[in-house]
Each structure stands twice: as C-alpha cells, then as structure tokens.
PDB file of C-alpha atoms in Angstrom:
ATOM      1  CA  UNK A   1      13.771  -3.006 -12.526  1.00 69.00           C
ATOM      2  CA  UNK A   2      14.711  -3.746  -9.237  1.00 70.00           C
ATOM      3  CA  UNK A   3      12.032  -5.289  -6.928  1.00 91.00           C
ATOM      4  CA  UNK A   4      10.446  -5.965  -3.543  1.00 95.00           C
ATOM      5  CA  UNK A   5      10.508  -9.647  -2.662  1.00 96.00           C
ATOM      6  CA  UNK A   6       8.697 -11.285   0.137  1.00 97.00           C
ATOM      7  CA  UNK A   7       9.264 -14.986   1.517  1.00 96.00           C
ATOM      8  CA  UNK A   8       7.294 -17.278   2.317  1.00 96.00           C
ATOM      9  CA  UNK A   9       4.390 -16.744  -0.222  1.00 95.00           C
ATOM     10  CA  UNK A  10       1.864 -18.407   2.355  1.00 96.00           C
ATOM     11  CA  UNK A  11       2.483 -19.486   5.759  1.00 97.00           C
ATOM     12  CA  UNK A  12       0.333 -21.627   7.517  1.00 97.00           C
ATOM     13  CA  UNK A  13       0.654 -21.729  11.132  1.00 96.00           C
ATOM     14  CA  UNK A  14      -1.190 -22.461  14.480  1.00 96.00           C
ATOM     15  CA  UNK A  15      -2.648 -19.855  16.664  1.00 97.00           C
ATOM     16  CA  UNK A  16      -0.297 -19.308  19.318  1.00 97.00           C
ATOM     17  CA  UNK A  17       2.567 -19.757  17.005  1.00 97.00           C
ATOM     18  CA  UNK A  18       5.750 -17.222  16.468  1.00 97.00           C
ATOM     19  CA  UNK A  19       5.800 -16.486  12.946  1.00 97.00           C
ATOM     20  CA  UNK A  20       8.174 -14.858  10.991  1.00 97.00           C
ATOM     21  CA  UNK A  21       8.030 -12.764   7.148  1.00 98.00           C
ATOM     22  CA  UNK A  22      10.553 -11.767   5.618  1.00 97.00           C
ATOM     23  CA  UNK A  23      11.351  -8.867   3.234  1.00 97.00           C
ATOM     24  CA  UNK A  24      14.172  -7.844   0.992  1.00 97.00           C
ATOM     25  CA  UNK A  25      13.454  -4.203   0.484  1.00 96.00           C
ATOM     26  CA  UNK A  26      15.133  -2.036  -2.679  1.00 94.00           C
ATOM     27  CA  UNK A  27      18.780  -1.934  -1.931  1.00 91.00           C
ATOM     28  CA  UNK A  28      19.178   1.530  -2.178  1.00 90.00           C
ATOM     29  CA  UNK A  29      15.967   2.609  -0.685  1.00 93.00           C
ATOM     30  CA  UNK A  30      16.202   4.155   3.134  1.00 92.00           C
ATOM     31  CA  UNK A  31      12.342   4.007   4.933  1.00 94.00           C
ATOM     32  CA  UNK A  32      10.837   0.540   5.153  1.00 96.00           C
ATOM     33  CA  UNK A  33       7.135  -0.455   5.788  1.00 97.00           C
ATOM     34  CA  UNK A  34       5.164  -3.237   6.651  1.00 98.00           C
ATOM     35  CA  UNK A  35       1.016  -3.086   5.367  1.00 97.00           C
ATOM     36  CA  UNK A  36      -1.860  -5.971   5.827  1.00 96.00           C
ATOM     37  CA  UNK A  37      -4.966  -6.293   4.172  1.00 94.00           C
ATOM     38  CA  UNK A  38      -7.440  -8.587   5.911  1.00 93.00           C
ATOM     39  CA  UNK A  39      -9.225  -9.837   2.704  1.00 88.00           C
ATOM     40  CA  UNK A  40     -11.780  -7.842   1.274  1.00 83.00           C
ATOM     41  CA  UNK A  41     -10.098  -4.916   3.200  1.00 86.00           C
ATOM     42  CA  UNK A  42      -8.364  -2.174   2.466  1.00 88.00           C
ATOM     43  CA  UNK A  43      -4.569  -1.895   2.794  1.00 93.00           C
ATOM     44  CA  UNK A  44      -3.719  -0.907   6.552  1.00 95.00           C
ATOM     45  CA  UNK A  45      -0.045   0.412   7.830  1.00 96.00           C
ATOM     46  CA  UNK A  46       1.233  -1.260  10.645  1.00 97.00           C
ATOM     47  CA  UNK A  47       4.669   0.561  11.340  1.00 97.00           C
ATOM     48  CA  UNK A  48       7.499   2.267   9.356  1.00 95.00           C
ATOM     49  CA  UNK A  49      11.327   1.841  10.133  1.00 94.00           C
ATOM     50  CA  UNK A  50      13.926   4.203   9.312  1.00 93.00           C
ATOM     51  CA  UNK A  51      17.462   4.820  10.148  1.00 90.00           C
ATOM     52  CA  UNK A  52      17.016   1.093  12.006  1.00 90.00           C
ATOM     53  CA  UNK A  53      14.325   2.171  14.385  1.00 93.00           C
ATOM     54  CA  UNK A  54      10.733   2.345  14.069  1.00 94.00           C
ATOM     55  CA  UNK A  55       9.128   5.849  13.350  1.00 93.00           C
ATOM     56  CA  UNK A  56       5.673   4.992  13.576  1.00 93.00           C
ATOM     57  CA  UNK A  57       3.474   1.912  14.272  1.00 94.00           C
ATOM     58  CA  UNK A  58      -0.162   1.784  14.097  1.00 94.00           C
ATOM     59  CA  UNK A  59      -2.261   0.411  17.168  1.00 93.00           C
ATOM     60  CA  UNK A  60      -2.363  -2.871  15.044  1.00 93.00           C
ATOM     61  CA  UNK A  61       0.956  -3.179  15.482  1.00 95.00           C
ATOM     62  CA  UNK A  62       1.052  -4.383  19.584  1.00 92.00           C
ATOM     63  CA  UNK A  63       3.201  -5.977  21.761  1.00 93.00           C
ATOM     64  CA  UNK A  64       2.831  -9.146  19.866  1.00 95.00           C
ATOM     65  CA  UNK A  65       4.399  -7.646  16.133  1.00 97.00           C
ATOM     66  CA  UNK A  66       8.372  -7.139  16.169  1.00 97.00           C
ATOM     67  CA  UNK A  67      10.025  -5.735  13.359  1.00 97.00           C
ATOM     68  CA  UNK A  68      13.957  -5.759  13.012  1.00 94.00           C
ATOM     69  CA  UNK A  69      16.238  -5.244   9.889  1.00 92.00           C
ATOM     70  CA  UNK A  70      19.612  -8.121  11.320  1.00 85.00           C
ATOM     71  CA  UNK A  71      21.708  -7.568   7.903  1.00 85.00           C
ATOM     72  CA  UNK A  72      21.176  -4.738   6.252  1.00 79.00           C
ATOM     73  CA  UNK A  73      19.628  -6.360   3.235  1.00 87.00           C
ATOM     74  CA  UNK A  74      16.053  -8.123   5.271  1.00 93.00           C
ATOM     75  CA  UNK A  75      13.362  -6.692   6.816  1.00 96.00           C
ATOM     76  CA  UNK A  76      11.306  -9.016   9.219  1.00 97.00           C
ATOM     77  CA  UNK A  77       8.078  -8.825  10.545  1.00 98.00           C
ATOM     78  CA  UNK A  78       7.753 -11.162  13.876  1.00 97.00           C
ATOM     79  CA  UNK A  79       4.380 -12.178  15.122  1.00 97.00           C
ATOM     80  CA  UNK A  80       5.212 -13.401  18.648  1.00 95.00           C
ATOM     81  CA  UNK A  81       1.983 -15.851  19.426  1.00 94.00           C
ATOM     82  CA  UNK A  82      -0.231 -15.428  16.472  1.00 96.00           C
ATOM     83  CA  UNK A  83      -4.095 -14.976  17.044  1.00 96.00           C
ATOM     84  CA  UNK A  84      -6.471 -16.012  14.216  1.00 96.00           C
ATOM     85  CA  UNK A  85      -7.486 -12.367  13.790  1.00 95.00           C
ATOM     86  CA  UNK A  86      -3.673 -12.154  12.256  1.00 96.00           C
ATOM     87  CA  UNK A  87      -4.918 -14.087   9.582  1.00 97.00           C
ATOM     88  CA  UNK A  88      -4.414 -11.220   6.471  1.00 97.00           C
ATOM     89  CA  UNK A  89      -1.896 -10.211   3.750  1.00 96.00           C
ATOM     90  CA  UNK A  90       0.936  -8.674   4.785  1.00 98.00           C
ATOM     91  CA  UNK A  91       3.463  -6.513   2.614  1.00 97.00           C
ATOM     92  CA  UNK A  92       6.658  -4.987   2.996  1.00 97.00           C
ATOM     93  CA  UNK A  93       6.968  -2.157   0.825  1.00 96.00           C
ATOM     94  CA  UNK A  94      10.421   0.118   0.680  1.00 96.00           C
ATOM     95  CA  UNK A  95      10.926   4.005  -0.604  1.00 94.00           C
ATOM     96  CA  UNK A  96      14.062   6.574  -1.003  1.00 91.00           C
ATOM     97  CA  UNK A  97      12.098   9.268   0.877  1.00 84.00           C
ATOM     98  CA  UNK A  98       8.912  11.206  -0.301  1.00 84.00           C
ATOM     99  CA  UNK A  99       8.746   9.102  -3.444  1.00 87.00           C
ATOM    100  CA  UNK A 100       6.654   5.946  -4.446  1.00 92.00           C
ATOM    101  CA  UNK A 101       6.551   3.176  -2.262  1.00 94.00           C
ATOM    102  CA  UNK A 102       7.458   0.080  -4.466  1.00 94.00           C
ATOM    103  CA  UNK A 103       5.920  -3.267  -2.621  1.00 95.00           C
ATOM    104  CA  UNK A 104       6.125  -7.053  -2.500  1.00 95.00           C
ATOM    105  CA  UNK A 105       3.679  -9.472  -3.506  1.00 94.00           C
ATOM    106  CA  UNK A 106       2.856 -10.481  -0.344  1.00 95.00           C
ATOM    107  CA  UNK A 107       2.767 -13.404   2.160  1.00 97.00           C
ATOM    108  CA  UNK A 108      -0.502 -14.699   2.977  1.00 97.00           C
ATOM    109  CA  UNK A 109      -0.819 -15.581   6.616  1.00 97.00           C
ATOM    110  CA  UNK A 110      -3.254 -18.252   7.648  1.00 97.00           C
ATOM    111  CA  UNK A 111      -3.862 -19.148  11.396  1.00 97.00           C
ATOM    112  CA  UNK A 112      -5.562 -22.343  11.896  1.00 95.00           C
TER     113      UNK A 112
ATOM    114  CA  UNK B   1     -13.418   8.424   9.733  1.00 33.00           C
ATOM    115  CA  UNK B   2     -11.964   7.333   6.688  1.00 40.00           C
ATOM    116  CA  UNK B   3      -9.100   9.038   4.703  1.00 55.00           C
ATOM    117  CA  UNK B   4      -8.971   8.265   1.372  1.00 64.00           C
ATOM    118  CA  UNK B   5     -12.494   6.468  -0.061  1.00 73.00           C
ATOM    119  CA  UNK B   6     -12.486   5.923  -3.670  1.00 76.00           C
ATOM    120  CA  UNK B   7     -15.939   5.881  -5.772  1.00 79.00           C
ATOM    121  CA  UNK B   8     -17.896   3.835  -7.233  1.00 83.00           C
ATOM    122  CA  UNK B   9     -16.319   0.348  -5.460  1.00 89.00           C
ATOM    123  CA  UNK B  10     -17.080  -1.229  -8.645  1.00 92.00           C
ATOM    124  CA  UNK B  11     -17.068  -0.046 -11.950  1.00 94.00           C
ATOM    125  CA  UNK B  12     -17.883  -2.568 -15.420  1.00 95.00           C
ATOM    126  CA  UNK B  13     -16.714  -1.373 -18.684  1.00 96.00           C
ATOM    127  CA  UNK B  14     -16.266  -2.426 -22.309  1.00 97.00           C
ATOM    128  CA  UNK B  15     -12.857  -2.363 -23.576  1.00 97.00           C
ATOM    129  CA  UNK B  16     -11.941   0.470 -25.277  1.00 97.00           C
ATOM    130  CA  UNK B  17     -14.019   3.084 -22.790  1.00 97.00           C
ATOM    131  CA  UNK B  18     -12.820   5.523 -20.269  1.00 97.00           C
ATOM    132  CA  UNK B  19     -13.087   4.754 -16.509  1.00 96.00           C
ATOM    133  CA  UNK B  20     -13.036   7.257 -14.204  1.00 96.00           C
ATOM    134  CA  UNK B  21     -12.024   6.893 -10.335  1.00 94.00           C
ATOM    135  CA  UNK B  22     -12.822   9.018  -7.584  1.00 94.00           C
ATOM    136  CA  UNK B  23     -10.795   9.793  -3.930  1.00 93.00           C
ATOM    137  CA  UNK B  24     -12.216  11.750  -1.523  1.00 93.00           C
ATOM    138  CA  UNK B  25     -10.241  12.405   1.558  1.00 92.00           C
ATOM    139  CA  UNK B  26     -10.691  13.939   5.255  1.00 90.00           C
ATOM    140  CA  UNK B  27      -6.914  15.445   6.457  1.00 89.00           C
ATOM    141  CA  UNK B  28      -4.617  17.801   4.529  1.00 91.00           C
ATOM    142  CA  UNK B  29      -2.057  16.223   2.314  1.00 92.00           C
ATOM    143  CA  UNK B  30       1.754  15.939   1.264  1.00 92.00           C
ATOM    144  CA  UNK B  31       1.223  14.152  -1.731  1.00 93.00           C
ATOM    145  CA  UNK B  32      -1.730  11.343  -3.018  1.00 94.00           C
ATOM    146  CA  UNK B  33      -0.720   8.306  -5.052  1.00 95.00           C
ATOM    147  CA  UNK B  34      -2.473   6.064  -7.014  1.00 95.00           C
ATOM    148  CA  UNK B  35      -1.808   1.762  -7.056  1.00 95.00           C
ATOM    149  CA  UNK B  36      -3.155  -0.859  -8.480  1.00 96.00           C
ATOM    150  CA  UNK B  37      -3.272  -4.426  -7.206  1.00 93.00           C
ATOM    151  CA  UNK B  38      -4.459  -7.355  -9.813  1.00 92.00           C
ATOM    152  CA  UNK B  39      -6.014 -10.456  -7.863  1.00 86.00           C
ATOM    153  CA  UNK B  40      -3.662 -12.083  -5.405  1.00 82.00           C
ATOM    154  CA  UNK B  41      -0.714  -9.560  -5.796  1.00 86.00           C
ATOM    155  CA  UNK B  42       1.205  -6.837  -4.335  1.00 88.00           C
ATOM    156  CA  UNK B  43       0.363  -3.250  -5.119  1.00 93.00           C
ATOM    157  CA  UNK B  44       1.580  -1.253  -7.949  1.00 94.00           C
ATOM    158  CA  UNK B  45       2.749   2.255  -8.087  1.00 94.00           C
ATOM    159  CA  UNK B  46       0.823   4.151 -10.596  1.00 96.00           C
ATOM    160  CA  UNK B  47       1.265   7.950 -10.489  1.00 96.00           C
ATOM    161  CA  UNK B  48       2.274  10.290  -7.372  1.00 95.00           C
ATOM    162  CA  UNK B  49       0.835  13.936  -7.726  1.00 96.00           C
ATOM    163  CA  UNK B  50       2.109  16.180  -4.809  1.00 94.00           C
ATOM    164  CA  UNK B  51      -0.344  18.901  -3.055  1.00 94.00           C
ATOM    165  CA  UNK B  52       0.430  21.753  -5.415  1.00 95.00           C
ATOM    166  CA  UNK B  53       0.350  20.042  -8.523  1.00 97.00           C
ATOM    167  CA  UNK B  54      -3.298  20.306 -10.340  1.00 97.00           C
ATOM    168  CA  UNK B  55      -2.833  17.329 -12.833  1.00 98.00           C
ATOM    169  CA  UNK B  56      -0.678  14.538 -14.049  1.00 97.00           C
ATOM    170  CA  UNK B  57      -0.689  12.674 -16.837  1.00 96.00           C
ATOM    171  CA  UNK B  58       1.344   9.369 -17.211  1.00 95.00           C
ATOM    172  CA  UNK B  59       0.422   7.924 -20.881  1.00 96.00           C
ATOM    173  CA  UNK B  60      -3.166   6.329 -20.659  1.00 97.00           C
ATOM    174  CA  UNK B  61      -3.364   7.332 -16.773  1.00 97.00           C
ATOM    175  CA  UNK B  62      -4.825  10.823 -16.567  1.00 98.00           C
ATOM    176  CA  UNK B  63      -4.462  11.931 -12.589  1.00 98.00           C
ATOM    177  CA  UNK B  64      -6.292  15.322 -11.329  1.00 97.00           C
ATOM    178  CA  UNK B  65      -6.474  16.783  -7.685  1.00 97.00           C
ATOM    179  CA  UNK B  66      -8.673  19.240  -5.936  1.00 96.00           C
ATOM    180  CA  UNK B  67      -6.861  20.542  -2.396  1.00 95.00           C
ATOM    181  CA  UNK B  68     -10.182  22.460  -1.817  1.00 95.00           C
ATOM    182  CA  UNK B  69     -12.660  19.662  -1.864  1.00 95.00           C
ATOM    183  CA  UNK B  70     -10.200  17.271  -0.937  1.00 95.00           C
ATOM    184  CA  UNK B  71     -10.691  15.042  -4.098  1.00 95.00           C
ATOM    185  CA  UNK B  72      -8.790  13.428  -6.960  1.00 96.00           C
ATOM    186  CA  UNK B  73      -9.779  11.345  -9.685  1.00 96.00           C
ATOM    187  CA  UNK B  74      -7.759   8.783 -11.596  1.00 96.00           C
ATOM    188  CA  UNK B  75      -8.759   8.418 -15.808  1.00 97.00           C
ATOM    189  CA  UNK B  76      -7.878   5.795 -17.805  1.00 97.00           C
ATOM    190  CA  UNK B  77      -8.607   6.430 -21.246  1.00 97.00           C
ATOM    191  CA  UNK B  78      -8.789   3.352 -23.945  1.00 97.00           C
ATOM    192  CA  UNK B  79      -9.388   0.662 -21.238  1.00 97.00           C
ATOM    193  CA  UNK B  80      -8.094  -2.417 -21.873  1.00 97.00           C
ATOM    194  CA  UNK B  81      -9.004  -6.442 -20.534  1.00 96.00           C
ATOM    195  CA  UNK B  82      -5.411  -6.077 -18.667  1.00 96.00           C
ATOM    196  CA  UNK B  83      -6.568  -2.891 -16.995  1.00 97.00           C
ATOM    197  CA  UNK B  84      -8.963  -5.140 -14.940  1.00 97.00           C
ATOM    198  CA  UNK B  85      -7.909  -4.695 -11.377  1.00 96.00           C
ATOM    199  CA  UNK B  86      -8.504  -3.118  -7.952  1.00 94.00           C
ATOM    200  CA  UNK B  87      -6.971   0.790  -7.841  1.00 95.00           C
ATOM    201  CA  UNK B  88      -6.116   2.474  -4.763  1.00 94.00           C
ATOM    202  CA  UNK B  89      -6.025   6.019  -3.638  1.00 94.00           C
ATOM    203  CA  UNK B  90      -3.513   6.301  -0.818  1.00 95.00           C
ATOM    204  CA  UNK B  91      -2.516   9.705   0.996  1.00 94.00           C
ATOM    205  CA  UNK B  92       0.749  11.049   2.718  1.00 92.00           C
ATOM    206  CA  UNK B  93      -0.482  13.455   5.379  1.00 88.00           C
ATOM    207  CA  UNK B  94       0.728  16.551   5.653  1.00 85.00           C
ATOM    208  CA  UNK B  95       3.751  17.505   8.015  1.00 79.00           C
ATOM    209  CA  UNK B  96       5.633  14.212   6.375  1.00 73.00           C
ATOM    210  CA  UNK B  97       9.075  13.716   6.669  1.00 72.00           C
ATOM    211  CA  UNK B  98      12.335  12.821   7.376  1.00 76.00           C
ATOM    212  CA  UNK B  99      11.714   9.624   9.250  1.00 77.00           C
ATOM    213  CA  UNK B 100       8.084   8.488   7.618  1.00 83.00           C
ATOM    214  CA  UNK B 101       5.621   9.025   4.856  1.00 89.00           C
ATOM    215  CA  UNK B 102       3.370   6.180   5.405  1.00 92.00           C
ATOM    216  CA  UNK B 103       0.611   5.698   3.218  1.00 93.00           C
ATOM    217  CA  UNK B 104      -3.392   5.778   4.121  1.00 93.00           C
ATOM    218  CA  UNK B 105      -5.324   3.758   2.260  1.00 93.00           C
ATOM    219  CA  UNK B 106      -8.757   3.817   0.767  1.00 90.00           C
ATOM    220  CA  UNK B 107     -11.308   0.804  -0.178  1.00 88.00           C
ATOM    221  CA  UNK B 108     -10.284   0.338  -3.770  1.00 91.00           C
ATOM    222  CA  UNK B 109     -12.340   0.483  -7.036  1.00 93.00           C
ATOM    223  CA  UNK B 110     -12.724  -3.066  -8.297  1.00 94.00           C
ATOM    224  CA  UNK B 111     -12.297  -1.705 -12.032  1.00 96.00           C
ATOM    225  CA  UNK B 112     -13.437  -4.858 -14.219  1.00 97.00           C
ATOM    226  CA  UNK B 113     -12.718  -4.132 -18.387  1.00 97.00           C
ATOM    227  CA  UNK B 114     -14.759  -6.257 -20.472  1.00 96.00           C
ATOM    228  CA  UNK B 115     -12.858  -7.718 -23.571  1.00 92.00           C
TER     229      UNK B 115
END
C-alpha cells in the first residue's frame, strides 16, 4: 500500500536556524497537510495546500512557517528562524478529497 | 473550547476484553474519523463515519455516532497486546470542501491491553 514518507526522522537544530521537512505525499492524492504534536499534546493543523496554494493555515502557522510543493512529488515545510517553542512532531499527511487522511511517521524537531 | 475530547485518557485492559472510547465534540460535522498512533509513530487511519451514517463496523472496530449529543464512541471487541496504543477522534467541520477538510483533533485515549 502506498505510503506517506517523511525525511529527516529527527532534526536537530539551533534556535534561530532555517529548517526544512520534507514530505512525499500519496502520488495520486490532491489536498496536502502539515500537523504537529508538541509531546504529550494532541495533534494540531497548521495549514492545508491544495491546487498549489494554501487553503487554510492555523495561527500556528506565522510568518516564520513556509510551505511550498517545487516538483510535484515533495511537500516542504520551512521554518524560517526556529524558536525552541518549535520543538514538536510534525507530520505531513495527504488525501484524494473528503476521504482518510493517510500520514507520515513524522520528523521530530528539536531546537537546542 | 475543545472539539473533539475523547474519554477516559487512559484506559487498562486484559487481553481479550472490550474497550470502549468516547468523542465528544462542540461544532457540527462533515464526517469524524478515528486514528491510532503506537509510541513514536505517525497516525493511522482507522474508520471514517460521515454525519448521516449511525454506525460502522470495520472487523474488530465497532464505530457509532450521535449528531444530537455530538458524540461517538469507538469499540474494540477481543482486545489484543498489539491493540495497545493512543486512539484519536478527529472531526471535519461542517461546510468542508473543495479546497480543505482539515482534521481537529482530540487528546487521545492512551488504550494500554494487558497480555
């Protein structure tokens, strides 16, 4: 069955730092979503992207968070100068519509 | 306030029992879904029942929902040790579509099955 993948696993990175996750969604799936979940949280959207804009973003998701899909095949999430409040889970997760969302297994973002 | 809180936040059973999980939620829905997420990984799709379906069942997975009280319950018969994970409820508002149907989390049941 055809999966989510996310890359790096973990990232470890200096506050202040630009870092970047990246996602390789479902190949035939359309909307495309980036979550975190600060641990011991629950899950929290930070924006949705769609016909290669974005169609929502939470207030998490600030001037600081960048999303872009360059290929056709990734989905990044850019953190422009990382803060250690950053420091969460963060999953891309793809869909074909109103249907389940299928998800990656994560990369773990630590900022020192 | 929070949309989507699942009950109890922990549950402990012995293998071979039923758990039940419950979802209460605040706004009106398009559909609820169901995930669960072992330690240290992503989440996982479980069952998807849209606002005017009553109940779905998905073979151990037993999935009702209640539009009026804004509820829904997830029931896993026979529990197993591998069943031992965090579930999710998650909601797509209402109104939905086209561009987005992003997902509203709850807190999670830590469901722990003891072998």
């Amino acid at each position: 069955e055809p999966e989510v993948t996310q890359t790096p696993s973990h990232q470890v990175t200096q506050m202040g730092q630009e870092v970047i996750l990246r996602c390789v969604p479902i190949s035939n799936h359309l909307y495309f979503y980036w979550y975190r979940q600060i641990l011991g949280q629950k899950v929290e959207f930070l924006v949705s992207f769609y016909n290669n804009e974005i169609s929502e973003k939470s207030e998490i998701f600030d001037d600081q968070f960048s999303v872009e899909r360059p290929d056709g095949s990734n989905f990044t999430l850019k953190i422009r100068s990382t803060k250690l409040e950053d420091s969460a889970m963060y999953f891309c997760a793809s869909s074909r519509g109103n249907q389940p969302q299928h998800f990656g297994d994560g990369t773990r973002l630590s900022i020192l | 306030s929070q949309q989507g809180e699942e009950d109890p936040q922990a549950l402990s059973i012995q293998e071979g029992e039923n758990a039940t999980m419950n979802c209460s939620y605040k706004t009106s829905i398009n559909n609820l879904q169901w995930y669960r997420q072992n330690s240290g990984r992503g989440l996982v799709h479980l069952i998807l029942i849209r606002s005017n379906e009553r109940e779905k069942h998905s073979g151990r997975l037993r999935v009702t929902l209640d539009t009026s009280k804004k509820s829904s319950s997830l029931l896993i018969t026979a529990s197993r040790a591998a069943d031992t994970a965090s579930y999710f409820c998650a909601t797509v508002p209402v109104g939905s579509g086209g561009s987005n149907y992003k997902l509203t989390f709850g807190k999670g049941t830590l469901l722990t099955v003891n072998p």
